Coordinates of C-alpha atoms in Angstrom, one line a residue:
Chain A
M1 CA 85.6 30.3 -30.8
A2 CA 87.8 27.2 -31.0
W3 CA 90.9 29.0 -32.3
R4 CA 90.9 31.3 -29.3
Y5 CA 90.9 28.4 -26.9
S6 CA 93.7 26.7 -28.7
F7 CA 95.9 29.8 -28.6
K8 CA 95.1 30.4 -24.9
L9 CA 95.8 26.8 -24.0
I10 CA 99.3 27.0 -25.6
A11 CA 100.1 30.3 -24.0
G12 CA 98.7 29.2 -20.6
A13 CA 100.8 26.1 -20.6
L14 CA 103.9 28.1 -21.4
L15 CA 103.1 30.7 -18.8
L16 CA 102.4 28.2 -16.0
G17 CA 105.5 26.2 -16.8
A18 CA 107.7 29.3 -16.9
L19 CA 106.2 31.0 -13.9
S20 CA 106.7 27.9 -11.8
A21 CA 110.4 28.1 -12.4
C22 CA 111.0 31.8 -12.2
G23 CA 113.3 32.9 -9.4
R24 CA 113.9 29.4 -8.2
Y25 CA 116.9 28.6 -10.4
A26 CA 120.0 30.7 -10.6
V27 CA 122.0 29.6 -13.5
R28 CA 125.7 30.1 -12.7
A29 CA 127.9 32.1 -15.1
T30 CA 129.9 28.9 -15.9
E31 CA 126.6 27.3 -17.1
K32 CA 125.6 29.9 -19.6
E33 CA 127.4 28.6 -22.6
H34 CA 124.2 27.5 -24.4
L35 CA 122.2 30.5 -23.2
A36 CA 124.8 32.7 -24.9
D37 CA 124.2 31.2 -28.3
R38 CA 122.5 33.3 -30.9
T39 CA 119.7 30.8 -31.2
M40 CA 118.7 31.5 -27.5
Q41 CA 118.5 35.3 -27.8
M42 CA 115.0 36.9 -27.8
D43 CA 115.9 39.4 -30.4
P44 CA 119.1 38.2 -32.0
D45 CA 118.8 40.2 -35.2
G46 CA 117.1 43.6 -34.9
Q47 CA 117.1 44.2 -38.7
E48 CA 115.5 40.9 -39.5
A49 CA 112.8 41.4 -36.8
N50 CA 112.3 45.0 -38.0
A51 CA 111.8 43.9 -41.6
E52 CA 109.3 41.2 -40.6
E53 CA 107.4 43.6 -38.4
H54 CA 107.3 45.9 -41.4
V55 CA 105.7 43.3 -43.6
L56 CA 103.3 41.9 -41.2
T57 CA 102.1 45.2 -39.7
N58 CA 100.9 45.9 -43.2
R59 CA 98.9 42.7 -43.4
E60 CA 97.7 42.1 -39.9
G61 CA 95.6 44.3 -37.6
S62 CA 97.7 43.6 -34.5
L63 CA 101.0 44.5 -33.0
G64 CA 103.5 43.2 -30.4
G65 CA 105.4 40.1 -29.6
R66 CA 108.8 41.2 -30.7
G67 CA 111.3 40.3 -28.0
G68 CA 113.3 42.9 -26.4
G69 CA 114.9 43.9 -23.2
G70 CA 117.1 40.9 -22.7
G71 CA 118.4 37.8 -24.2
G72 CA 119.1 34.6 -22.4
C73 CA 122.7 34.9 -21.6
G74 CA 123.0 37.8 -19.1
C75 CA 126.8 37.4 -19.5
N76 CA 127.8 40.7 -21.0
Chain B
M1 CA 100.7 57.6 -54.9
R2 CA 100.7 57.0 -51.3
L3 CA 102.3 54.2 -49.5
Q4 CA 99.3 53.0 -47.6
L5 CA 101.4 50.3 -46.0
T6 CA 103.6 52.9 -44.3
A7 CA 101.0 55.0 -42.6
L8 CA 100.6 53.3 -39.3
L9 CA 103.4 50.9 -40.1
A10 CA 105.7 53.9 -39.6
A11 CA 104.3 54.1 -36.1
A12 CA 104.8 50.5 -35.3
G13 CA 108.0 50.2 -37.1
A14 CA 109.6 53.3 -35.8
F15 CA 109.2 52.1 -32.2
S16 CA 111.1 49.0 -32.9
A17 CA 113.5 50.3 -35.5
T18 CA 114.7 53.4 -33.6
L19 CA 116.4 51.3 -31.0
A20 CA 116.8 48.2 -33.1
G21 CA 120.3 49.1 -34.0
A22 CA 121.1 50.5 -30.6
G23 CA 122.0 48.5 -27.6
V24 CA 118.5 48.5 -26.2
R25 CA 119.1 45.1 -24.7
V26 CA 122.6 45.4 -23.2
A27 CA 125.3 47.5 -24.7
R28 CA 127.2 45.5 -27.3
A29 CA 130.9 44.9 -27.2
D30 CA 131.9 45.6 -30.7
D31 CA 131.8 48.1 -33.5
R32 CA 129.5 46.8 -36.2
V33 CA 127.9 47.4 -39.5
E34 CA 125.0 45.4 -40.8
T35 CA 122.8 45.6 -43.9
K36 CA 119.8 43.7 -45.1
T37 CA 117.7 43.9 -48.2
T38 CA 114.2 42.4 -48.1
L39 CA 112.0 41.9 -51.1
M40 CA 108.3 41.2 -50.7
L41 CA 106.2 40.1 -53.6
E42 CA 102.4 39.9 -53.5
P43 CA 101.2 38.2 -56.7
G44 CA 97.6 38.8 -57.8
E45 CA 95.0 37.4 -60.2
G46 CA 94.4 39.9 -62.9
V47 CA 96.2 42.7 -61.0
E48 CA 99.8 43.8 -61.1
E49 CA 102.1 42.2 -58.7
L50 CA 102.9 44.4 -55.6
R51 CA 106.6 44.7 -55.0
I52 CA 108.2 46.2 -51.9
L53 CA 112.0 46.5 -51.7
H54 CA 113.2 47.3 -48.2
P55 CA 116.9 48.0 -47.8
Q56 CA 118.4 48.7 -44.3
L57 CA 121.8 49.8 -43.2
D58 CA 122.9 50.2 -39.6
F59 CA 126.2 50.8 -37.9
G60 CA 127.3 51.2 -34.3
I61 CA 130.4 52.3 -32.5
D62 CA 131.5 52.1 -28.9
I63 CA 132.8 55.2 -27.2
G64 CA 134.8 53.9 -24.3
S65 CA 133.3 50.9 -22.4
K66 CA 130.0 52.4 -21.4
L67 CA 128.5 54.3 -24.4
E68 CA 127.4 53.0 -27.8
L69 CA 126.3 55.2 -30.6
S70 CA 124.3 53.9 -33.6
A71 CA 122.7 55.2 -36.7
G72 CA 120.7 53.7 -39.5
Y73 CA 118.8 54.2 -42.7
E74 CA 116.0 52.3 -44.4
A75 CA 113.7 52.7 -47.3
D76 CA 110.6 51.3 -48.9
I77 CA 110.5 51.2 -52.7
V78 CA 107.0 50.2 -53.6
S79 CA 105.4 49.5 -56.9
G80 CA 102.2 47.8 -58.0
A81 CA 98.5 48.3 -58.1
T82 CA 96.0 48.8 -55.3
P83 CA 92.2 48.5 -55.4
R84 CA 90.5 51.8 -55.9
V85 CA 87.1 50.9 -54.4
Y86 CA 86.1 48.3 -51.8
D87 CA 83.2 46.7 -53.6
V88 CA 81.9 43.2 -54.4
E89 CA 83.6 43.4 -57.8
L90 CA 86.7 44.9 -56.2
D91 CA 90.1 44.7 -57.7
A92 CA 89.2 44.2 -61.3
V93 CA 92.0 45.6 -63.5
S94 CA 89.9 48.6 -64.4
S95 CA 89.4 49.5 -60.8
A96 CA 93.0 49.1 -59.7
T97 CA 95.3 52.1 -59.4
K98 CA 99.0 51.8 -60.3
F99 CA 101.4 53.5 -58.0
D100 CA 105.0 53.9 -57.1
D101 CA 106.4 55.5 -54.0
I102 CA 109.5 55.7 -51.9
R103 CA 109.8 56.2 -48.2
H104 CA 113.0 57.2 -46.6
S105 CA 113.7 56.9 -42.9
G106 CA 116.8 57.7 -40.8
R107 CA 117.5 57.1 -37.2
A108 CA 120.1 57.7 -34.5
A109 CA 120.4 56.3 -31.0
F110 CA 122.6 55.8 -28.0
A111 CA 122.9 53.3 -25.2
Y112 CA 124.7 54.0 -21.9
E113 CA 125.6 51.2 -19.6
T114 CA 125.8 51.9 -15.9
G115 CA 126.3 49.0 -13.6
D116 CA 123.7 46.3 -14.5
T117 CA 121.5 48.8 -16.2
T118 CA 121.5 50.1 -19.8
L119 CA 119.7 53.3 -20.7
S120 CA 119.0 54.1 -24.3
A121 CA 117.3 56.8 -26.4
G122 CA 116.7 57.2 -30.1
Y123 CA 115.1 59.4 -32.7
S124 CA 113.9 58.6 -36.2
Y125 CA 112.5 60.6 -39.1
G126 CA 110.5 59.2 -41.9
I127 CA 109.4 61.0 -45.1
E128 CA 107.3 60.1 -48.1
E129 CA 105.2 62.1 -50.5
D130 CA 102.1 62.0 -48.2
Y131 CA 103.4 61.2 -44.8
R132 CA 105.9 62.7 -42.3
S133 CA 106.9 61.0 -39.1
H134 CA 109.0 62.0 -36.1
S135 CA 109.6 59.4 -33.5
I136 CA 111.4 59.3 -30.2
T137 CA 112.0 56.3 -28.1
V138 CA 113.5 55.7 -24.7
G139 CA 114.4 52.4 -23.0
M140 CA 115.9 50.8 -20.0
V141 CA 117.2 47.3 -19.4
T142 CA 118.4 46.1 -16.1
E143 CA 119.8 42.7 -15.1
L144 CA 119.0 41.1 -11.7
N145 CA 119.4 37.9 -9.8
G146 CA 123.0 37.2 -10.9
K147 CA 122.1 38.2 -14.4
N148 CA 119.4 35.5 -14.6
T149 CA 116.5 37.9 -14.8
T150 CA 116.3 40.9 -17.2
L151 CA 113.7 43.6 -17.0
G152 CA 113.1 45.8 -20.0
L153 CA 111.0 48.9 -20.4
R154 CA 110.4 51.1 -23.5
Y155 CA 108.3 54.0 -24.4
G156 CA 108.0 55.7 -27.7
H157 CA 106.0 58.6 -29.1
N158 CA 105.3 59.5 -32.8
F159 CA 104.5 63.0 -34.0
D160 CA 103.1 62.3 -37.5
R161 CA 101.3 64.1 -40.2
V162 CA 99.3 62.5 -43.0
C163 CA 98.0 64.2 -46.2
D164 CA 94.3 64.1 -47.2
A165 CA 92.0 65.6 -49.7
D166 CA 90.6 68.9 -48.3
N167 CA 87.1 67.9 -47.4
A168 CA 86.5 70.9 -45.3
D169 CA 83.3 70.4 -43.4
R170 CA 81.7 67.7 -45.6
E171 CA 79.6 65.1 -44.0
P172 CA 81.1 61.5 -44.0
L173 CA 79.0 60.3 -46.9
E174 CA 80.0 63.3 -48.9
R175 CA 83.8 63.0 -48.5
R176 CA 85.9 62.4 -51.5
A177 CA 89.1 60.4 -51.5
L178 CA 92.5 61.8 -52.3
V179 CA 93.4 61.1 -55.9
S180 CA 97.1 61.8 -55.9
S181 CA 99.9 62.7 -53.5
G182 CA 101.2 65.4 -55.9
G183 CA 99.7 68.2 -53.9
C184 CA 100.6 67.0 -50.5
F185 CA 102.8 69.1 -48.2
G186 CA 103.0 72.0 -50.6
G187 CA 103.8 69.7 -53.6
G188 CA 102.1 72.0 -56.0
G189 CA 99.5 69.6 -57.5
T190 CA 96.1 70.8 -58.7
E191 CA 94.2 68.9 -56.0
A192 CA 93.2 70.8 -52.8
T193 CA 94.8 69.0 -49.9
T194 CA 95.2 69.3 -46.2
T195 CA 97.1 67.4 -43.5
H196 CA 96.0 65.7 -40.3
S197 CA 98.1 65.0 -37.2
I198 CA 98.5 61.5 -35.7
G199 CA 99.9 61.1 -32.2
I200 CA 101.0 57.6 -31.1
D201 CA 102.1 56.4 -27.7
H202 CA 103.7 53.0 -27.5
Y203 CA 104.7 51.2 -24.3
Q204 CA 106.5 47.9 -23.8
A205 CA 107.6 45.9 -20.8
T206 CA 109.4 42.5 -20.9
L207 CA 110.7 40.2 -18.2
T208 CA 113.2 37.5 -19.2
Q209 CA 114.2 34.7 -16.9
N210 CA 116.8 32.0 -17.3
L211 CA 115.1 28.8 -16.3
S212 CA 118.1 26.4 -16.6
P213 CA 121.4 26.2 -18.5
V214 CA 119.3 25.3 -21.6
A215 CA 116.0 27.2 -21.2
V216 CA 115.0 30.8 -21.1
V217 CA 111.5 32.4 -21.1
Q218 CA 110.3 35.9 -21.7
F219 CA 107.0 37.5 -20.9
G220 CA 106.0 40.8 -22.5
A221 CA 103.2 43.3 -22.7
E222 CA 102.7 46.1 -25.1
A223 CA 100.2 48.9 -25.4
Q224 CA 99.6 51.5 -28.0
V225 CA 97.3 54.6 -28.1
I226 CA 96.7 56.2 -31.4
R227 CA 94.9 59.6 -31.7
G228 CA 94.2 61.2 -35.1
F229 CA 93.4 60.5 -38.7
Q230 CA 93.8 56.7 -39.4
S231 CA 91.8 56.2 -42.6
N232 CA 93.4 55.5 -45.9
P233 CA 92.8 58.9 -47.7
Y234 CA 92.8 57.2 -51.1
R235 CA 90.5 54.3 -50.3
R236 CA 86.8 54.4 -51.3
V237 CA 84.1 52.2 -50.0
R238 CA 80.8 51.5 -51.8
V239 CA 78.2 52.3 -49.3
Y240 CA 74.7 51.8 -50.8
D241 CA 75.3 53.2 -54.3
L242 CA 77.8 55.8 -53.2
E243 CA 81.6 55.6 -53.5
V244 CA 82.8 57.5 -50.5
Q245 CA 86.1 57.9 -48.7
E246 CA 86.9 55.4 -46.0
V247 CA 86.0 56.6 -42.5
I248 CA 87.3 54.9 -39.4
P249 CA 87.5 56.1 -35.8
E250 CA 90.2 58.6 -34.8
S251 CA 91.0 56.9 -31.5
R252 CA 92.4 53.4 -31.0
E253 CA 93.8 51.6 -27.9
R254 CA 95.7 48.4 -28.5
V255 CA 97.2 45.9 -26.1
A256 CA 99.2 42.7 -26.6
A257 CA 100.7 40.1 -24.3
F258 CA 103.2 37.5 -25.3
V259 CA 105.3 34.7 -23.9
R260 CA 108.4 33.2 -25.6
L261 CA 110.4 30.1 -24.6
N262 CA 113.8 29.3 -26.1
Y263 CA 115.1 25.8 -25.5
A264 CA 118.6 24.5 -26.4
I265 CA 119.3 20.9 -27.3
P266 CA 123.1 20.7 -27.0
K267 CA 123.4 17.1 -28.0
A268 CA 121.8 17.8 -31.3
A269 CA 123.4 21.2 -31.8
S270 CA 120.0 22.6 -32.2
A271 CA 117.4 24.9 -30.4
L272 CA 113.7 25.5 -30.4
N273 CA 112.0 29.0 -30.1
L274 CA 108.3 29.0 -29.3
M275 CA 106.2 32.1 -29.0
A276 CA 102.5 32.8 -28.4
R277 CA 100.8 36.2 -28.5
F278 CA 97.3 37.6 -27.8
Y279 CA 96.1 41.0 -29.0
A280 CA 92.9 43.0 -28.4
D281 CA 92.0 46.6 -29.2
S282 CA 89.2 49.1 -28.8
W283 CA 87.9 48.4 -32.3
A284 CA 87.1 44.9 -31.1
I285 CA 89.8 43.1 -33.0
E286 CA 91.1 40.1 -31.2
S287 CA 93.9 37.9 -32.5
G288 CA 96.1 35.0 -31.6
M289 CA 99.5 33.9 -33.0
V290 CA 101.8 31.0 -32.4
D291 CA 105.3 30.9 -33.9
L292 CA 107.8 28.0 -33.8
T293 CA 111.4 28.1 -35.1
Y294 CA 113.8 25.2 -35.1
H295 CA 117.6 26.0 -35.4
Q296 CA 120.1 23.4 -36.4
Y297 CA 123.9 23.9 -36.7
L298 CA 125.4 21.9 -39.5
G299 CA 129.1 22.0 -38.7
R300 CA 130.7 25.0 -37.1
H301 CA 129.8 27.6 -39.8
L302 CA 126.3 26.9 -41.1
L303 CA 123.1 27.5 -39.1
V304 CA 119.8 26.4 -40.7
S305 CA 116.5 27.7 -39.2
L306 CA 113.1 26.4 -40.1
R307 CA 110.0 28.3 -39.1
G308 CA 106.2 28.0 -39.0
R309 CA 103.7 30.6 -37.9
I310 CA 99.9 30.8 -37.7
Y311 CA 97.9 33.9 -37.1
Q312 CA 94.1 34.5 -36.8
Q313 CA 92.0 37.6 -36.1
D314 CA 88.5 38.8 -35.8
S315 CA 87.2 41.8 -37.6
A316 CA 86.9 45.4 -36.4
V317 CA 83.4 46.1 -35.0
F318 CA 82.6 48.4 -37.9
F319 CA 84.0 46.2 -40.6
R320 CA 81.5 44.7 -43.1
D321 CA 81.7 42.4 -46.0
A322 CA 81.7 44.4 -49.3
E323 CA 78.3 43.2 -50.2
D324 CA 76.9 44.2 -46.8
Y325 CA 78.1 47.8 -47.2
A326 CA 76.8 48.0 -50.7
R327 CA 73.3 46.5 -50.0
G328 CA 72.7 47.2 -46.3
G329 CA 75.0 50.1 -45.6
P330 CA 77.2 50.5 -42.6
V331 CA 76.4 50.2 -38.9
G332 CA 77.1 53.6 -37.4
T333 CA 79.2 56.2 -39.2
F334 CA 82.3 54.2 -40.1
W335 CA 83.2 52.1 -43.1
T336 CA 86.4 50.5 -44.2
G337 CA 87.9 48.4 -47.0
D338 CA 91.1 47.6 -45.1
R339 CA 92.2 44.0 -45.2
E340 CA 93.9 44.5 -41.8
L341 CA 90.4 45.1 -40.2
S342 CA 88.7 42.1 -41.8
P343 CA 88.5 38.5 -40.3
F344 CA 91.2 36.2 -41.7
R345 CA 93.8 33.6 -40.9
D346 CA 97.3 33.4 -42.3
Y347 CA 100.2 30.9 -42.2
M348 CA 103.8 31.5 -42.8
V349 CA 106.6 29.0 -43.4
G350 CA 110.2 29.8 -44.0
A351 CA 113.8 28.8 -43.9
K352 CA 117.0 30.7 -43.2
F353 CA 120.6 29.8 -44.0
A354 CA 123.4 31.7 -42.2
L355 CA 127.1 31.3 -42.8
L356 CA 128.9 32.2 -39.6
S357 CA 132.6 33.0 -39.1
T358 CA 134.2 33.9 -35.8
S359 CA 137.8 34.9 -35.1
E360 CA 139.9 32.4 -33.3
G361 CA 143.2 33.7 -31.8
D362 CA 145.0 35.6 -34.5
H363 CA 142.8 34.1 -37.1
K364 CA 140.2 36.8 -38.0
A365 CA 136.9 36.1 -39.6
W366 CA 137.2 36.8 -43.3
G367 CA 140.7 38.0 -42.5
V368 CA 139.5 41.2 -40.8
F369 CA 136.6 40.9 -38.4
D370 CA 135.8 39.4 -35.0
D371 CA 132.5 38.0 -36.3
A372 CA 131.0 37.8 -39.8
E373 CA 127.6 36.5 -41.0
L374 CA 126.1 36.1 -44.4
A375 CA 122.5 35.1 -44.3
A376 CA 119.7 34.3 -46.8
K377 CA 116.1 33.8 -45.9
G378 CA 112.8 33.0 -47.6
D379 CA 109.2 33.0 -46.2
L380 CA 105.9 32.1 -47.9
L381 CA 102.7 33.5 -46.6
F382 CA 99.3 31.9 -47.2
Y383 CA 96.1 33.8 -46.5
D384 CA 92.5 32.6 -45.7
A385 CA 89.8 35.2 -45.8
L386 CA 87.0 34.5 -43.3
T387 CA 84.3 36.5 -45.1
P388 CA 82.7 35.9 -48.5
H389 CA 83.7 39.3 -50.1
P390 CA 86.9 40.4 -48.3
P391 CA 89.1 43.4 -49.3
N392 CA 91.7 42.7 -52.0
P393 CA 90.1 39.4 -53.2
K394 CA 92.2 39.3 -56.4
R395 CA 95.3 39.9 -54.4
N396 CA 94.6 36.9 -52.2
S397 CA 93.5 34.4 -54.7
S398 CA 96.9 32.9 -55.6
L399 CA 98.2 29.7 -54.1
I400 CA 100.9 31.7 -52.4
D401 CA 99.8 35.1 -51.2
A402 CA 103.2 36.6 -50.5
I403 CA 106.8 35.7 -50.9
I404 CA 109.4 37.4 -48.7
L405 CA 113.1 37.1 -49.6
Q406 CA 116.0 38.5 -47.6
L407 CA 119.7 38.8 -47.9
G408 CA 121.9 40.2 -45.2
V409 CA 125.5 40.7 -44.0
R410 CA 126.6 41.5 -40.4
L411 CA 130.2 42.4 -39.5
R412 CA 131.7 43.1 -36.1
W413 CA 135.2 44.1 -35.3

């Protein structure tokens, strides 16, 4: 169905773009100012994500997608 | 009356929540306390509004420089009306059942940092009148490549029990639904009840990669295996001219894969977060989701976030339109009136406003803290059924199908 192809196209573009860059760039510690910002974290607010998962799990028959295991900064 | 919404939700939620407060990413540097209260309203046409109040409280402390301990509590306070029978004429006032229930859940976790790796483990316990849940979760996060690559692994297991009417050896088409939770877990009601076990294994792996000083990407995969009673014991489905208890398979395997991209726009003091996710399970449900959030700083202390999300799914292989069950009967030996298992699309739009304060030199945030945040958030959910007679039609006939409001405070010192 058309919606599946649309979703796959978006994810495929993201995946290819990201994979092409993985491991090729090492961002130096002094360049991580913007990566350290809360807006760049994958799971910046555990309670907020937990509450949303709580609501959506009740309405939708799927799971997953919540970020975890690392933000963008890597400067702790 | 049972919180249907917390049955398997407890499973999914516990996996995330158990380590949500703990330093499952990388051990945090400050002691902290945070609280949020979420109110979800589902209006309905001719049925009582469904209200869910969800307060959360978490705190964490550091023991030395390597160990963080955390604990948390959350509850669901639910009231409203739920359809009694999945039928073509479903959800008329006369066929809706009013209910109130409260679920309590407590959790504790620790995170230990050793070198570039953080290990964590947590436990949570949830209780409501007709459901008990024990959950354990373990996790590991390690940073590689000059801390530009982060690998995260998590595993969780639930040991749950759910109450049901005691149907002994009745055939599926003879099973009666549970009427009340009063007799559950030795509650002393007049109804004969029993309990069933549910075992849930949940796996997650993520890989996060810094792409540039302004871009980071994350890939992730999740899997869940559920074994045990997964029907709603209260729900009845009209199959031919019979109103029988919902029957769905006792085994389900679920997988999801997602990719997230965060991109900062320093000149505009803003950032974009984009996520796409695919999901499939052994009940033949497939779904896709795309989520876009735009963050904009207005001055140093106000962060505004605008968000849009679209989700669509197919139905489970045994799901039928209400009319099809009533006239043609089921295919196989399963029947359900669960909206989660029907085909639909939903949209979410929302906004969040966060007031941020950070200490500068001797100047503490709010006079006491290193960081303080006060946030308010609102989301609207719109639902499109993709079948003529879906579950909960009266619940989904409003212009706005759900309103989610949230208020939160986070303090670190």
